[in-house]
Coordinates of C-alpha atoms in Angstrom, one line a residue:
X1 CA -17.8 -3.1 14.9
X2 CA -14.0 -1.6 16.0
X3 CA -11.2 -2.0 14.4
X4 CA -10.2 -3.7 18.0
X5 CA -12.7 -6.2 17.7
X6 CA -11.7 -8.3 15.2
X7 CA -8.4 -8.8 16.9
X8 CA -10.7 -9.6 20.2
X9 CA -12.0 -12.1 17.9
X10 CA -9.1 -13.7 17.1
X11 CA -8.1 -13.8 20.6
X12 CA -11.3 -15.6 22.0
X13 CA -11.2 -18.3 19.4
X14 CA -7.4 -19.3 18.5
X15 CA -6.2 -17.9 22.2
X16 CA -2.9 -20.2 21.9
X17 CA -2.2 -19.9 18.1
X18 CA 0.6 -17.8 16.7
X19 CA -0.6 -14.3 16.0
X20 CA 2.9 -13.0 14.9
X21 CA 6.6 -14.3 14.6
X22 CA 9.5 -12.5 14.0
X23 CA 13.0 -14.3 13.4
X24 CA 13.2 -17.2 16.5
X25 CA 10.2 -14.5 18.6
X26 CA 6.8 -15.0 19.0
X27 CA 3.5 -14.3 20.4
X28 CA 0.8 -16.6 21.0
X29 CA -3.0 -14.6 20.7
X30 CA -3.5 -15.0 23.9
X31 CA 0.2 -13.6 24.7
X32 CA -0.6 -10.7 22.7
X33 CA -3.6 -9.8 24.1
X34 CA -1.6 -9.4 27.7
X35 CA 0.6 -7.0 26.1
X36 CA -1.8 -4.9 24.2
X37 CA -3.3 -4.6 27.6
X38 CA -0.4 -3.5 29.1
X39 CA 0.6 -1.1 26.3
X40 CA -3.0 0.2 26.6
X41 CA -2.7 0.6 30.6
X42 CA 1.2 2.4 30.3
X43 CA -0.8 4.9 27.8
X44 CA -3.3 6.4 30.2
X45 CA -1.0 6.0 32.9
X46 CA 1.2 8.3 30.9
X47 CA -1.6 10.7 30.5
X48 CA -3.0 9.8 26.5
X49 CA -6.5 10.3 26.4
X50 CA -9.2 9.0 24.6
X51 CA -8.9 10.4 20.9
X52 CA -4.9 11.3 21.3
X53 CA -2.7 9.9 18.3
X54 CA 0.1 7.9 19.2
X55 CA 2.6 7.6 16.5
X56 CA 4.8 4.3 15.5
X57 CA 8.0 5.3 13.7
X58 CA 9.9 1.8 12.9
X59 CA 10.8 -0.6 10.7
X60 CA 8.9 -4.2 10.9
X61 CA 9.1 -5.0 14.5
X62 CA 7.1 -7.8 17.1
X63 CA 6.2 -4.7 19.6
X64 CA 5.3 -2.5 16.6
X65 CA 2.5 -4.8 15.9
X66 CA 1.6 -5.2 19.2
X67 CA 1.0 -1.2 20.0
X68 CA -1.1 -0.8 17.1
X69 CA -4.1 -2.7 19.2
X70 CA -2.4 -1.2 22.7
X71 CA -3.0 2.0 20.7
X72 CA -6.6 1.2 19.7
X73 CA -7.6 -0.6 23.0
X74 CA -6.5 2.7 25.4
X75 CA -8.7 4.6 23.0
X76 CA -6.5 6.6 21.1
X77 CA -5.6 6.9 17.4
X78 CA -3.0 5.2 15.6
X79 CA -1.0 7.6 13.4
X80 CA 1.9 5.5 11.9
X81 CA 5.0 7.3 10.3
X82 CA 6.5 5.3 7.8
X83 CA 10.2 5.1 8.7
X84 CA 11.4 5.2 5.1
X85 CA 10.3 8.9 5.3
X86 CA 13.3 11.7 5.1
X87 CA 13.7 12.9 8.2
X88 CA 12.4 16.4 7.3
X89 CA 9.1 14.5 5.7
X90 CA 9.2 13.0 9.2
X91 CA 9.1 15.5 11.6
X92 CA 6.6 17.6 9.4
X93 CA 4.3 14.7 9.4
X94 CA 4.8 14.1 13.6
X95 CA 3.8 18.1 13.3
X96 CA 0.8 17.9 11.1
X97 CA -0.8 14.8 12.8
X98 CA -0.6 16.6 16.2
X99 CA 1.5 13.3 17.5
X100 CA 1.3 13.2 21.5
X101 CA 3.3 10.2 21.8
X102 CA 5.8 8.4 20.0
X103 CA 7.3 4.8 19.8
X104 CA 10.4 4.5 17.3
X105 CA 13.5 2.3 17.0
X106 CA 16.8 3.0 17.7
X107 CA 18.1 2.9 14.2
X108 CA 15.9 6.2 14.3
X109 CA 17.0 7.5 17.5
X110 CA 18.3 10.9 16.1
X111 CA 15.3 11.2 13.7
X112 CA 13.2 11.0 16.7
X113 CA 15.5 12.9 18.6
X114 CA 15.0 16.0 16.2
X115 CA 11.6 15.6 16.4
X116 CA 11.1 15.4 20.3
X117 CA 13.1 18.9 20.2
X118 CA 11.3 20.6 17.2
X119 CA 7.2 19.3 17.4
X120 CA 5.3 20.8 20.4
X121 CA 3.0 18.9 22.1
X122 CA 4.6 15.3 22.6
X123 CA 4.2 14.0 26.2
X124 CA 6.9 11.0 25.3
X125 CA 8.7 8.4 23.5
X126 CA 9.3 4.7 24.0
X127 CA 12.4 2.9 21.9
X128 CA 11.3 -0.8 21.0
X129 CA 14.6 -2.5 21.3
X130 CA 17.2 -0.4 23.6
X131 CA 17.7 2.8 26.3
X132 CA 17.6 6.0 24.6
X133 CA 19.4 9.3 25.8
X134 CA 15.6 11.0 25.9
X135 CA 13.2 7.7 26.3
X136 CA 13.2 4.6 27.9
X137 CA 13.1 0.9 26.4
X138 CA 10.0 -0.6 25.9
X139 CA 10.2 -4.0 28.0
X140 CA 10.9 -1.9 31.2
X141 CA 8.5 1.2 30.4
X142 CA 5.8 -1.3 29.6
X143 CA 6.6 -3.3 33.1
X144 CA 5.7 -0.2 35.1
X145 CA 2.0 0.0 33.2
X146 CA -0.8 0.9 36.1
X147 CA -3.5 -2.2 36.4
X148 CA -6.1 -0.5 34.8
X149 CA -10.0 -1.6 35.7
X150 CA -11.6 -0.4 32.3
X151 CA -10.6 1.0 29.1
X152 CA -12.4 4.1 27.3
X153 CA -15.1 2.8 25.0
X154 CA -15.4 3.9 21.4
X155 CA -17.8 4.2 18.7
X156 CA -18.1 3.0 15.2
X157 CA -17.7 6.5 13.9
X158 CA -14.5 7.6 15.8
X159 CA -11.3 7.9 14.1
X160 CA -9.1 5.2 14.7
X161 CA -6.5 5.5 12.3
X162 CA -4.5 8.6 10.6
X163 CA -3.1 7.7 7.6
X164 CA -0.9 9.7 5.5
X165 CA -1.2 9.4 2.0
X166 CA 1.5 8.2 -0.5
X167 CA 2.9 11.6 -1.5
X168 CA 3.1 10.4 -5.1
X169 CA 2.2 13.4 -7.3
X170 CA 2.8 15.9 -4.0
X171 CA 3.3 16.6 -0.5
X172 CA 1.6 14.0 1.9
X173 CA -1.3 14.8 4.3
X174 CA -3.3 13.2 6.9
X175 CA -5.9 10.9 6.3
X176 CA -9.1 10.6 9.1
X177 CA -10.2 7.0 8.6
X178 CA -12.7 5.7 11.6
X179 CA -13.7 2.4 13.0
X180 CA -16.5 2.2 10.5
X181 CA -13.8 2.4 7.6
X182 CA -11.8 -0.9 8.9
X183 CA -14.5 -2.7 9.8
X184 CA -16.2 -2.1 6.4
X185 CA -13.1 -3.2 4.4
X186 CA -12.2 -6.4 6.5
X187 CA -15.9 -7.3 5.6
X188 CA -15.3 -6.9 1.8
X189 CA -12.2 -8.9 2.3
X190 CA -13.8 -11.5 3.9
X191 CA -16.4 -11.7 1.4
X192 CA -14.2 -12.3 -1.6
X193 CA -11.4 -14.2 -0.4
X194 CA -10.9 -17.8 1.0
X195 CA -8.4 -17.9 3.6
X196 CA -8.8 -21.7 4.6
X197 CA -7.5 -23.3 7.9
X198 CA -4.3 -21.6 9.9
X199 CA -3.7 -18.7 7.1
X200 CA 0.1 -17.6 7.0
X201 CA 0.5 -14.1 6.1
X202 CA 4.4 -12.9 5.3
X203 CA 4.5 -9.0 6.1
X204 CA 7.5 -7.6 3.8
X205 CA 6.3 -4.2 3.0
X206 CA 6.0 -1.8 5.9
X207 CA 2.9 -2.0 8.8
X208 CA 1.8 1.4 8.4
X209 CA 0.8 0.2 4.7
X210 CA -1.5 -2.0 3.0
X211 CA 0.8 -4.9 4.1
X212 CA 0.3 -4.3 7.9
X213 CA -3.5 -3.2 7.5
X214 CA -4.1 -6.9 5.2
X215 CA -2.8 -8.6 8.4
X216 CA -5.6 -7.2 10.6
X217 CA -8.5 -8.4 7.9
X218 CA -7.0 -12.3 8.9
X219 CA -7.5 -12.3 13.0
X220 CA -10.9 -13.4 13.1
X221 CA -9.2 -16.7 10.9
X222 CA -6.6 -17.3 13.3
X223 CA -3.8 -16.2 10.8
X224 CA 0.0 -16.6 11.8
X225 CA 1.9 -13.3 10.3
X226 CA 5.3 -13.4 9.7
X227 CA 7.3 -9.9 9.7
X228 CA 10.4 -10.2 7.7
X229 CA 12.9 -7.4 8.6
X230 CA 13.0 -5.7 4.9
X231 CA 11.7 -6.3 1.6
X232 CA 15.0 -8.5 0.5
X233 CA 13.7 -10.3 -3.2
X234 CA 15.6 -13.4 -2.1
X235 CA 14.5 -13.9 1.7
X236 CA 11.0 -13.4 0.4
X237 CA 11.1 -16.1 -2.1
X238 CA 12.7 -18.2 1.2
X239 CA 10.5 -16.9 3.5
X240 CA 7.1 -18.3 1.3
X241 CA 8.8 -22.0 1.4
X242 CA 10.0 -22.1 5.0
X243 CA 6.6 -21.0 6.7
X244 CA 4.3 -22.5 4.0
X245 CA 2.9 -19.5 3.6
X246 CA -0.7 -19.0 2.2
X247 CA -1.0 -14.9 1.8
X248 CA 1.0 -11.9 0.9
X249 CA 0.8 -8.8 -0.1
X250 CA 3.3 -7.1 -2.7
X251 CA 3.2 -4.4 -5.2
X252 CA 4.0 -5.0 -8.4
X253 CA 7.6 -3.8 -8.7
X254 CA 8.6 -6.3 -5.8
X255 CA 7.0 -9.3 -7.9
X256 CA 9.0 -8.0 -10.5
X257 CA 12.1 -8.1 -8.4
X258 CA 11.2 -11.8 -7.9
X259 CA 10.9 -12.7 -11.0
X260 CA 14.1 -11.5 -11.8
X261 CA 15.9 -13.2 -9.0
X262 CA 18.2 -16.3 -10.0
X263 CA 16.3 -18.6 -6.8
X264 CA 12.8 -17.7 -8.4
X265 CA 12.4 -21.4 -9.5
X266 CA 14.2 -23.5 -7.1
X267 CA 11.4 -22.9 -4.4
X268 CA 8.0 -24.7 -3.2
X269 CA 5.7 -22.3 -3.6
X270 CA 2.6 -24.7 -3.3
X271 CA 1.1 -23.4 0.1
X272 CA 0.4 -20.0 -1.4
X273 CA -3.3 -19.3 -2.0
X274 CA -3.6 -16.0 -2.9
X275 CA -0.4 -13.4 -4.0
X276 CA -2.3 -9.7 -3.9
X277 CA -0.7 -6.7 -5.5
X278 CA -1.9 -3.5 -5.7
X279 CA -0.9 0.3 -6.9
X280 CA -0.7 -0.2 -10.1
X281 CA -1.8 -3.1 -12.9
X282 CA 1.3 -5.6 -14.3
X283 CA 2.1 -6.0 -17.6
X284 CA 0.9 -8.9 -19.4
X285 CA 4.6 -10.6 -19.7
X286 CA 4.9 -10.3 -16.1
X287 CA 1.4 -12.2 -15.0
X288 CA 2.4 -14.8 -17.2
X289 CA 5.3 -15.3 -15.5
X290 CA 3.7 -15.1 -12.6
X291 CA 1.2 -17.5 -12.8
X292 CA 4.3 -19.8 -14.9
X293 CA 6.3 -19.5 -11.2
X294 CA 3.9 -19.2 -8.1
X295 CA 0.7 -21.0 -9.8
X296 CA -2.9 -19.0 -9.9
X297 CA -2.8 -16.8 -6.9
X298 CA -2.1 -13.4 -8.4
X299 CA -5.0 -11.1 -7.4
X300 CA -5.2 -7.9 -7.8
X301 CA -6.3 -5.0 -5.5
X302 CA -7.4 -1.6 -6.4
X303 CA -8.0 1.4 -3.8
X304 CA -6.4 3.7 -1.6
X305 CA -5.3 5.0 1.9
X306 CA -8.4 7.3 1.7
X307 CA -10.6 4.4 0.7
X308 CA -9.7 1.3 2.1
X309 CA -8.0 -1.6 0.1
X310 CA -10.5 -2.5 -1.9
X311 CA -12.4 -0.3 -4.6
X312 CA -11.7 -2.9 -7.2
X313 CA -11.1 -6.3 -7.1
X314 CA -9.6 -9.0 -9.6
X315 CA -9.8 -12.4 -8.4
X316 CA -7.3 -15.3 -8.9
X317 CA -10.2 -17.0 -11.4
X318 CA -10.3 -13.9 -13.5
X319 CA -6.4 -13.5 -13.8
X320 CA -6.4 -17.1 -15.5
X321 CA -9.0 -16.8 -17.9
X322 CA -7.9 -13.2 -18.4
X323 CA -4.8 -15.2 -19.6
X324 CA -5.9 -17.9 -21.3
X325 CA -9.1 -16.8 -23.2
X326 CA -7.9 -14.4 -26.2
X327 CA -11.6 -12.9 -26.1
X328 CA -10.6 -11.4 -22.6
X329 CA -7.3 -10.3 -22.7
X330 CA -8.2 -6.8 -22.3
X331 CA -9.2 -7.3 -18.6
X332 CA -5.6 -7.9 -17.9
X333 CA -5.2 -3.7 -17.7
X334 CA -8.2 -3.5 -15.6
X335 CA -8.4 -3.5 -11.8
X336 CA -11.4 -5.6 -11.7
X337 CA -14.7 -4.7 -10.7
X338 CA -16.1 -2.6 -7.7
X339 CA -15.9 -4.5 -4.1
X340 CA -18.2 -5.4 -2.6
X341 CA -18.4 -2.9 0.2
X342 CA -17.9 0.0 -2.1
X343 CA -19.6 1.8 -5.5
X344 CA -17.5 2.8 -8.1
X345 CA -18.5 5.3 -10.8
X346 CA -17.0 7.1 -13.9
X347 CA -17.7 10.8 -13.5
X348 CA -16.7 14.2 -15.9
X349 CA -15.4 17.6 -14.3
X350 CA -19.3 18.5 -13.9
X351 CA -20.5 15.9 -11.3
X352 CA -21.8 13.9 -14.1
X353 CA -21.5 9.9 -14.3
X354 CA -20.4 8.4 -17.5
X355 CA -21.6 6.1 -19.6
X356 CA -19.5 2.5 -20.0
X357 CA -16.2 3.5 -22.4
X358 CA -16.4 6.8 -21.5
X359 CA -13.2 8.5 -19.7
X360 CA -13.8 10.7 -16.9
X361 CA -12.3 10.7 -12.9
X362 CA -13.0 7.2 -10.6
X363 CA -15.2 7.8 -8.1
X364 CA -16.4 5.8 -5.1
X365 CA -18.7 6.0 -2.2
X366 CA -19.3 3.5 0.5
X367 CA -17.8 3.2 4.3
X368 CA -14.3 2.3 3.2
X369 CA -14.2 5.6 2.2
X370 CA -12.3 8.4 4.9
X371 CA -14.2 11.3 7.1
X372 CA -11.4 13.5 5.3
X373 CA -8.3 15.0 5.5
X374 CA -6.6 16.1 9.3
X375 CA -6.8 19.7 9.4
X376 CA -7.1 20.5 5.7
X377 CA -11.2 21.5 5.3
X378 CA -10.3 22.6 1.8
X379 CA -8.9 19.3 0.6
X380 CA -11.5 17.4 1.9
X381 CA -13.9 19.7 0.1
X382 CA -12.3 18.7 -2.9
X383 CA -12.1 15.1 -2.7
X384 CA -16.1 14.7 -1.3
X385 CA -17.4 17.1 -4.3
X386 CA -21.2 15.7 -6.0
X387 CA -21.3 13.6 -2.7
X388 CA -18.6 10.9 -4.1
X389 CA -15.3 10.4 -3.0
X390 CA -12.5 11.7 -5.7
X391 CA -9.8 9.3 -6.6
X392 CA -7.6 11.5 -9.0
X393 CA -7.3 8.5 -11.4
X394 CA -8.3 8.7 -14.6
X395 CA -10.3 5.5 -16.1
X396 CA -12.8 4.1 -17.9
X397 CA -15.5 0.9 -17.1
X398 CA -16.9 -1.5 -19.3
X399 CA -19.9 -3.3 -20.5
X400 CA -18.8 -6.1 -17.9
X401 CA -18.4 -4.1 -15.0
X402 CA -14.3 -3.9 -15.4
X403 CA -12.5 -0.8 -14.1
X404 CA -9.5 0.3 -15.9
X405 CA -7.2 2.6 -14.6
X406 CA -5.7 5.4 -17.3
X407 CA -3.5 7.2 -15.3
X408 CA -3.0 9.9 -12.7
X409 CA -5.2 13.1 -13.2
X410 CA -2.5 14.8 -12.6
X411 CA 0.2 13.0 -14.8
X412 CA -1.6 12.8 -17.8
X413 CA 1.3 14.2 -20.7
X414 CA -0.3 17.1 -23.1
X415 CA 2.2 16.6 -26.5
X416 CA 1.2 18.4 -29.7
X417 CA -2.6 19.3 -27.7
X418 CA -3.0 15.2 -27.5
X419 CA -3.6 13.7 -24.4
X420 CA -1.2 10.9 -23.7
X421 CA -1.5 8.5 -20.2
X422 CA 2.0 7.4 -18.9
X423 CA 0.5 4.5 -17.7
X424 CA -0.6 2.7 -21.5
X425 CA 2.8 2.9 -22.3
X426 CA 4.3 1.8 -19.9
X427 CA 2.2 -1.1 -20.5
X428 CA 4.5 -1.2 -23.7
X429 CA 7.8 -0.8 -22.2
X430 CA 7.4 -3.4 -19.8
X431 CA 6.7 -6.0 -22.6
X432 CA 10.5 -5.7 -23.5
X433 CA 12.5 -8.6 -21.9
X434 CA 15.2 -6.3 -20.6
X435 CA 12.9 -4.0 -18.8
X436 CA 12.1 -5.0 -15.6
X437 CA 10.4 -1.8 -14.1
X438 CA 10.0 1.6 -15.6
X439 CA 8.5 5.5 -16.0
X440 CA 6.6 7.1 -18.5
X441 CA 6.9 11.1 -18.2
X442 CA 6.8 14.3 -20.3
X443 CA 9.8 16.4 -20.5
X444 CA 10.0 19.4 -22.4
X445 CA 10.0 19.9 -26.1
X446 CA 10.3 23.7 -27.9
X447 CA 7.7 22.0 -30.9
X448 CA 5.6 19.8 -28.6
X449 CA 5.8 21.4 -25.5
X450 CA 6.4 17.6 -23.8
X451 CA 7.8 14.9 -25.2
X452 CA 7.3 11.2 -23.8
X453 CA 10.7 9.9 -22.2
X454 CA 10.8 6.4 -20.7
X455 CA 12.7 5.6 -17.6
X456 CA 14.2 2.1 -17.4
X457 CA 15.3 -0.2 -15.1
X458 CA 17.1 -3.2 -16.5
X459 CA 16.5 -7.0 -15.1
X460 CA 19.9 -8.2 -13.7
X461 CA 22.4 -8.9 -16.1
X462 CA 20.6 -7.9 -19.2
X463 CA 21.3 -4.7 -21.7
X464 CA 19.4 -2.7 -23.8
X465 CA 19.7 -0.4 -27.5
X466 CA 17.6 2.7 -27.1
X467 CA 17.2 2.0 -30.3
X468 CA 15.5 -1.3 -30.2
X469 CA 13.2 0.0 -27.3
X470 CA 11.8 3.2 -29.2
X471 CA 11.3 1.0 -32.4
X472 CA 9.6 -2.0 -30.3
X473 CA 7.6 1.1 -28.9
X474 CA 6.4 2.6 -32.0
X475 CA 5.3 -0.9 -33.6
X476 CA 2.7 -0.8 -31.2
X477 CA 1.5 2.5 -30.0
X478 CA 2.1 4.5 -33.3
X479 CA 4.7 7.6 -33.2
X480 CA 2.3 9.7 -31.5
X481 CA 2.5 7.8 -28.0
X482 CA 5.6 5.7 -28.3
X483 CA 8.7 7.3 -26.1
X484 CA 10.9 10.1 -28.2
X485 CA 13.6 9.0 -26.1
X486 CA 14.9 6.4 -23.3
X487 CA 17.1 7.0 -20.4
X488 CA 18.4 4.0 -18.4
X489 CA 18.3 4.4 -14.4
X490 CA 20.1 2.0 -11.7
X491 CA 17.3 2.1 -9.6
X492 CA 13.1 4.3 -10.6
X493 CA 13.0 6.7 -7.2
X494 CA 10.1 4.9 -5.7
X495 CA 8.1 5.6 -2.3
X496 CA 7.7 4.3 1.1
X497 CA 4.6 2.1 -0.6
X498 CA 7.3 1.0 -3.2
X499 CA 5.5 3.0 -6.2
X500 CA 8.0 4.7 -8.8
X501 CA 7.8 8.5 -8.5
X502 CA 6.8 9.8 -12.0
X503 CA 7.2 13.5 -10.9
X504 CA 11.1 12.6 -9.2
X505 CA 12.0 11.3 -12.3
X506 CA 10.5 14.4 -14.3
X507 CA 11.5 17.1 -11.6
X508 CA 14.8 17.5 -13.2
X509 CA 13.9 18.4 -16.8
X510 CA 12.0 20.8 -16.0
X511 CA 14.3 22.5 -13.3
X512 CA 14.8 25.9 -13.4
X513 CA 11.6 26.7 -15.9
X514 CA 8.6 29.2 -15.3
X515 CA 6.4 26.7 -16.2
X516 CA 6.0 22.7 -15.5
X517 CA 4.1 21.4 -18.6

């Protein structure tokens, strides 16, 4: 299968269904197939070939979704640029990708303007909703597409998608992911979830991330998906009542931000069937409160750009009894168990696999996983050594087949020659009332060489005594992990995938130092 074909799907059997609405605009399947068409045609009229990458740079928009499968179905690769991106991170990701085309917004017209002029190699750009000095608008560049008798075929194995990945303990790169890839993870979805009759899927979080790629699992079940504009806490919360919606996908610091919002209760939240979240586990207070406000639909996904969506997988089911069954309220810090498309092993430094309870780096093979990184041979060397795919998470797996996620390889904090994961206490912090997000980080220390520091965001409204925090801290992880100190931030530095930046937040204390641990 191609990615494109499960959209075909979804056009040949719900042909006048909603595929996508955006404020008072729609498209029917049918409607949108037309325009991918003709998106696909104005491509190789322009001169894009089979294999070129053709980059999206744009906040949510109806003909952003749309050239995603004009992009697939003239034969080229889809290389979204996530518009949250500095402009600098930009342009060096246009470069690196070897972008030959580009569609963008105008609220990034000089962004894309400074790339035009500084990356070789792009043949054009089209602006979604106005004129541009240096492009024209889409409805009238898309009006001149040539009528086109065939498109290019393509083959499982070729690259459909480059990814970039979240540029969360570095610089981002470029992640070769092929038809086989999609196709393999919209099969594990379908195989674990139930989606019912007419599925409503709310898009919040951008479409070049998991948000965007969710939507293309639901075609082939006639889903409606709903772009909202930004990720506002209160038009989401809206948003679920007024469509009835079934499906979304959030990370966990934007559930957060809805449980903290004053119109969390006053909203029907009774169409939802399944609330996923992904990038990191939530703390125990939180799922409760979850499952107190929107009922049992939290499920939790556990992967990455360069494996698709699903390594592990917690259902719904498992959340509740997770929460209700004292005997298994350890699986709430897992990420569940392996997908179903997908191994999943525990492995040491050596290439050996571990035994259950035994640390070592998460490993997975299967076709989720990505033919490498663009351009970068030694990279991809190093994430396909012993024949597995490396995560760079630390974790363990149990008895019952649970994955649990320690931490960050490369985060872990080395106090006193004791290895200490961010991530467990962080578990902690959270369980404070007045915290609602936070980061765990060493910063230096003449005795210890790093000392734990917690980062805090507060919930709305609420206060908080260092004091009380460190002391409600060491009660429960002893004085060996519990933060030595707290600093209180307006708003944790977080990424374009919403996760909070551990290395922003430590990048300062250890400014101007030989050394970085």
């Amino acid at each position: 299968m191609l990615y494109l074909d499960f959209f075909e799907q979804g056009v040949a059997r719900y042909p006048d269904r909603e595929i996508v609405r955006e404020g008072d605009r729609a498209f029917t399947y049918r409607e949108m197939d037309r325009l991918v068409t003709r998106i696909a045609a104005a491509l190789i009229g322009a001169g894009l070939k089979p294999g070129s990458r053709v980059a999206i740079y744009a906040p949510n928009h109806i003909y952003g979704f749309a050239c995603q499968y004009g992009i697939l179905r003239a034969g080229c690769v889809w290389a979204p640029i996530n518009y949250r991106l500095s402009p600098a991170d930009a342009r060096e990701m246009a470069a690196a990708l070897e972008v030959e085309w580009l569609f963008f917004h105008s609220l990034l017209a000089a962004e894309t303007g400074a790339i035009l002029a500084e990356v070789a190699g792009i043949k054009g750009a089209v602006c979604f909703d106005r004129p541009a000095d240096f492009a024209p608008d889409f409805d009238s560049w898309v009006e001149k597409a040539p009528a086109i008798a065939a498109f290019p075929a393509r083959q499982a194995a070729d690259t459909a998608a480059l990814l970039c990945t979240s540029g969360t303990t570095g610089r981002s790169k470029g992640i070769v992911l092929s038809n086989r890839a999609f196709a393999a993870m919209i099969e594990g979805f379908n195989k674990v979830l139930q989606h019912g009759e007419k599925p409503v899927h709310l898009i919040v979080a951008p479409l070049s991330h998991a948000a965007g790629i969710y939507g293309s699992c639901l075609f082939t079940h006639g889903a409606t998906n709903i772009l909202l504009p930004n990720a506002d806490p209160g038009a989401i919360l809206k948003a679920i009542e007024q469509y009835r919606v079934t499906t979304l996908f959030l990370p966990p610091t934007l559930i957060y931000m809805l449980l903290a919002h004053p119109d969390a209760r006053r909203h029907d939240y009774s169409s939802l069937r399944s609330m996923l979240y992904g990038a990191a586990p939530m703390a125990e207070q939180k799922l409760r409160e979850a499952l107190e406000i929107f009922g049992p639909v939290l499920v939790q996904l556990y992967g990455q750009s360069e494996a698709l969506m699903m390594c592990a997988f917690m259902s719904a089911r498992e959340h509740v009894e997770a929460l209700s069954d004292p005997k298994l309220a350890k699986r709430l810090f897992a990420a569940g168990r392996e997908g179903p498309m997908v191994r999943v092993a525990i492995m040491d430094d050596d290439g050996n696999i571990q035994p259950c309870g035994t640390q070592g780096e998460i490993v997975v093979r299967g076709d989720i996983v990505m033919d490498g990184y663009y351009n970068d041979p030694d990279s991809t060397r190093q994430a396909q050594l012993f024949g597995w795919h490396h995560t760079g998470d630390i974790g363990t797996k149990d008895e019952d087949g649970y994955i649990y996620v320690v931490d960050r390889k490369k985060e872990m904090i080395i106090s006193g020659g004791f290895n200490i994961f961010p991530r467990e206490v962080e578990q902690v912090v959270m369980t404070h009332p007045a915290v609602q997000d936070c980061a765990v980080v060493g910063i230096p220390d003449d005795k210890w060489g790093e000392a734990v520091m917690a980062a805090v965001e507060l919930r709305p409204g609420r206060s908080l005594d260092s004091a009380e925090l460190l002391a409600h801290c060491r009660a429960r992880l002893g004085g060996l992990k519990a933060p030595k100190s707290v600093t209180i931030i307006a708003s944790l530095p977080r990424n374009s995938a919403g996760k909070v930046l551990r290395r922003e937040v430590r990048a300062p204390y250890w400014a101007g130092r030989s050394r970085q641990v």
